[in-house]
CSV table of C-alpha atoms in Angstrom, one decimal:
chain,number,residue,atom,x,y,z
A,1,MET,CA,-6.5,-5.5,15.1
A,2,LYS,CA,-8.0,-5.9,18.6
A,3,TYR,CA,-8.0,-9.2,20.5
A,4,LEU,CA,-9.8,-10.0,23.7
A,5,CYS,CA,-7.7,-12.0,26.1
A,6,PHE,CA,-9.8,-13.9,28.7
A,7,GLY,CA,-7.6,-14.6,31.7
A,8,TYR,CA,-8.5,-17.7,33.7
A,9,TYR,CA,-7.0,-18.8,37.1
A,10,ASP,CA,-7.3,-21.7,39.5
A,11,LYS,CA,-9.1,-20.2,42.5
A,12,ASP,CA,-7.8,-22.9,44.9
A,13,LYS,CA,-4.2,-22.3,43.8
A,14,PHE,CA,-4.6,-18.6,44.1
A,15,ASP,CA,-6.2,-18.9,47.6
A,16,GLY,CA,-3.3,-21.1,48.6
A,17,MET,CA,-0.7,-18.5,47.8
A,18,THR,CA,0.9,-16.4,50.5
A,19,GLU,CA,0.5,-12.7,50.5
A,20,SER,CA,4.1,-12.3,49.4
A,21,GLU,CA,3.6,-14.7,46.5
A,22,ARG,CA,0.4,-12.9,45.4
A,23,ASN,CA,2.2,-9.5,45.5
A,24,ALA,CA,5.1,-10.9,43.5
A,25,MET,CA,2.7,-12.2,40.9
A,26,PHE,CA,0.7,-9.0,40.7
A,27,ASP,CA,3.9,-6.9,40.5
A,28,ALA,CA,5.2,-9.0,37.6
A,29,CYS,CA,1.9,-8.9,35.8
A,30,PHE,CA,1.4,-5.2,36.2
A,31,ASP,CA,5.0,-4.5,35.1
A,32,TYR,CA,4.3,-6.5,31.9
A,33,ASP,CA,1.0,-4.6,31.4
A,34,ASP,CA,3.0,-1.4,31.5
A,35,HIS,CA,5.3,-2.8,28.8
A,36,LEU,CA,2.3,-3.5,26.7
A,37,ARG,CA,1.0,0.0,27.2
A,38,ALA,CA,4.4,1.5,26.4
A,39,ASN,CA,4.5,-0.4,23.1
A,40,GLY,CA,0.9,0.5,22.0
A,41,ASN,CA,-0.4,-3.1,22.5
A,42,TRP,CA,-2.6,-2.4,25.6
A,43,ALA,CA,-6.1,-1.3,24.5
A,44,GLY,CA,-7.8,-1.8,27.9
A,45,GLY,CA,-8.6,-4.4,30.5
A,46,GLU,CA,-10.4,-5.1,33.7
A,47,ALA,CA,-10.2,-7.5,36.6
A,48,LEU,CA,-13.3,-9.3,37.6
A,49,GLN,CA,-14.6,-9.9,41.1
A,50,GLY,CA,-14.8,-13.5,42.2
A,51,PRO,CA,-17.2,-16.0,40.6
A,52,GLU,CA,-19.4,-16.0,43.7
A,53,THR,CA,-20.5,-12.4,42.7
A,54,ALA,CA,-21.7,-13.5,39.2
A,55,LEU,CA,-25.3,-13.6,38.1
A,56,THR,CA,-26.2,-15.4,35.0
A,57,LEU,CA,-29.2,-14.3,32.9
A,58,TYR,CA,-31.0,-16.5,30.4
A,59,TRP,CA,-34.4,-16.8,28.6
A,60,LYS,CA,-36.8,-19.3,30.0
A,61,ASN,CA,-40.6,-19.7,29.4
A,62,GLY,CA,-40.9,-16.3,27.7
A,63,LYS,CA,-39.0,-14.3,30.3
A,64,VAL,CA,-35.6,-13.5,31.7
A,65,ALA,CA,-34.5,-15.9,34.5
A,66,THR,CA,-31.4,-15.7,36.6
A,67,THR,CA,-29.0,-18.1,38.4
A,68,ASP,CA,-26.5,-17.1,41.0
A,69,GLY,CA,-22.9,-17.8,39.9
A,70,PRO,CA,-20.9,-18.0,36.7
A,71,TYR,CA,-22.3,-19.4,33.5
A,72,ALA,CA,-19.8,-22.2,33.3
A,73,GLU,CA,-19.0,-24.4,36.3
A,74,THR,CA,-15.3,-25.1,35.9
A,75,LYS,CA,-12.2,-25.4,38.1
A,76,GLU,CA,-10.6,-22.4,36.3
A,77,GLN,CA,-12.4,-19.1,36.9
A,78,LEU,CA,-12.5,-16.0,34.6
A,79,GLY,CA,-10.4,-13.4,36.4
A,80,GLY,CA,-10.3,-10.6,33.9
A,81,LEU,CA,-10.2,-9.3,30.4
A,82,LEU,CA,-7.4,-7.7,28.5
A,83,VAL,CA,-7.9,-5.9,25.2
A,84,LEU,CA,-4.8,-6.3,23.1
A,85,GLU,CA,-3.8,-4.5,20.0
A,86,ALA,CA,-1.8,-6.8,17.7
A,87,ARG,CA,-0.9,-7.2,14.0
A,88,ASP,CA,-2.5,-10.7,13.8
A,89,MET,CA,-3.3,-13.7,15.9
A,90,ASN,CA,0.4,-14.9,15.8
A,91,HIS,CA,1.5,-11.5,17.2
A,92,ALA,CA,-1.3,-11.7,19.9
A,93,VAL,CA,-0.1,-15.2,20.9
A,94,GLN,CA,3.5,-14.0,21.0
A,95,LEU,CA,2.6,-11.1,23.3
A,96,MET,CA,0.4,-13.1,25.7
A,97,ALA,CA,2.9,-16.0,25.8
A,98,GLN,CA,5.3,-13.6,27.5
A,99,HIS,CA,2.8,-12.5,30.1
A,100,PRO,CA,4.1,-13.5,33.6
A,101,ALA,CA,0.6,-14.8,34.6
A,102,MET,CA,1.4,-17.8,32.4
A,103,THR,CA,4.2,-18.8,34.8
A,104,TYR,CA,1.7,-18.8,37.7
A,105,GLY,CA,-0.5,-21.3,35.9
A,106,ASN,CA,-3.0,-18.8,34.5
A,107,ILE,CA,-4.6,-19.6,31.1
A,108,PHE,CA,-5.4,-17.1,28.4
A,109,GLU,CA,-8.0,-17.5,25.7
A,110,ILE,CA,-7.5,-15.1,22.8
A,111,ARG,CA,-10.2,-14.1,20.4
A,112,PRO,CA,-10.2,-11.6,17.6
A,113,THR,CA,-12.9,-9.0,18.0
A,114,GLY,CA,-15.6,-8.9,15.4
A,115,ASP,CA,-16.2,-5.9,13.2
A,116,MET,CA,-19.8,-5.1,13.6
A,117,ASN,CA,-19.8,-1.9,11.5
A,118,GLU,CA,-21.6,-3.3,8.4
A,119,ILE,CA,-24.1,-5.2,10.5
A,120,ILE,CA,-24.9,-2.1,12.6
A,121,LYS,CA,-25.3,0.0,9.4
A,122,ALA,CA,-27.6,-2.5,7.9
A,123,SER,CA,-29.7,-2.6,11.1
A,124,GLU,CA,-29.9,1.2,11.3
A,125,GLN,CA,-31.2,1.3,7.7
A,126,ARG,CA,-33.8,-1.4,8.4
A,127,ARG,CA,-34.9,0.4,11.6
A,128,ARG,CA,-35.1,3.8,9.8
A,129,GLN,CA,-37.4,2.1,7.2
A,130,VAL,CA,-39.7,0.8,9.9
A,131,VAL,CA,-40.0,4.3,11.5
A,132,ALA,CA,-40.6,5.9,8.1
A,133,SER,CA,-43.4,3.4,7.3
């Protein structure tokens, strides 16, 4: 089963690290990511640019509106996403609890992905019926 792991970090703490400390953290984290790949648990992932690059879209007064910045204003910032392949939530927690980023104060939120196959099939059938009408 796939799990999305949202990685959060404290920007002030990260900015306060020396280059050597940052490099040590990245090296440890990437080494663990290689371990996940080697064991078939890595299903993808991406780092995100800083929250100052975010643009939030929402619906207002019948049209799309935007706001500069992230959706949620918090001390911790979303730094990246990791897609994890695990047997179940307990296995996902076990794998992410070993991630070196935890020792640097990062936080992971883990969520199982939703299977949209049945919903997509039902939608396709409804849309085909509308076109055929």
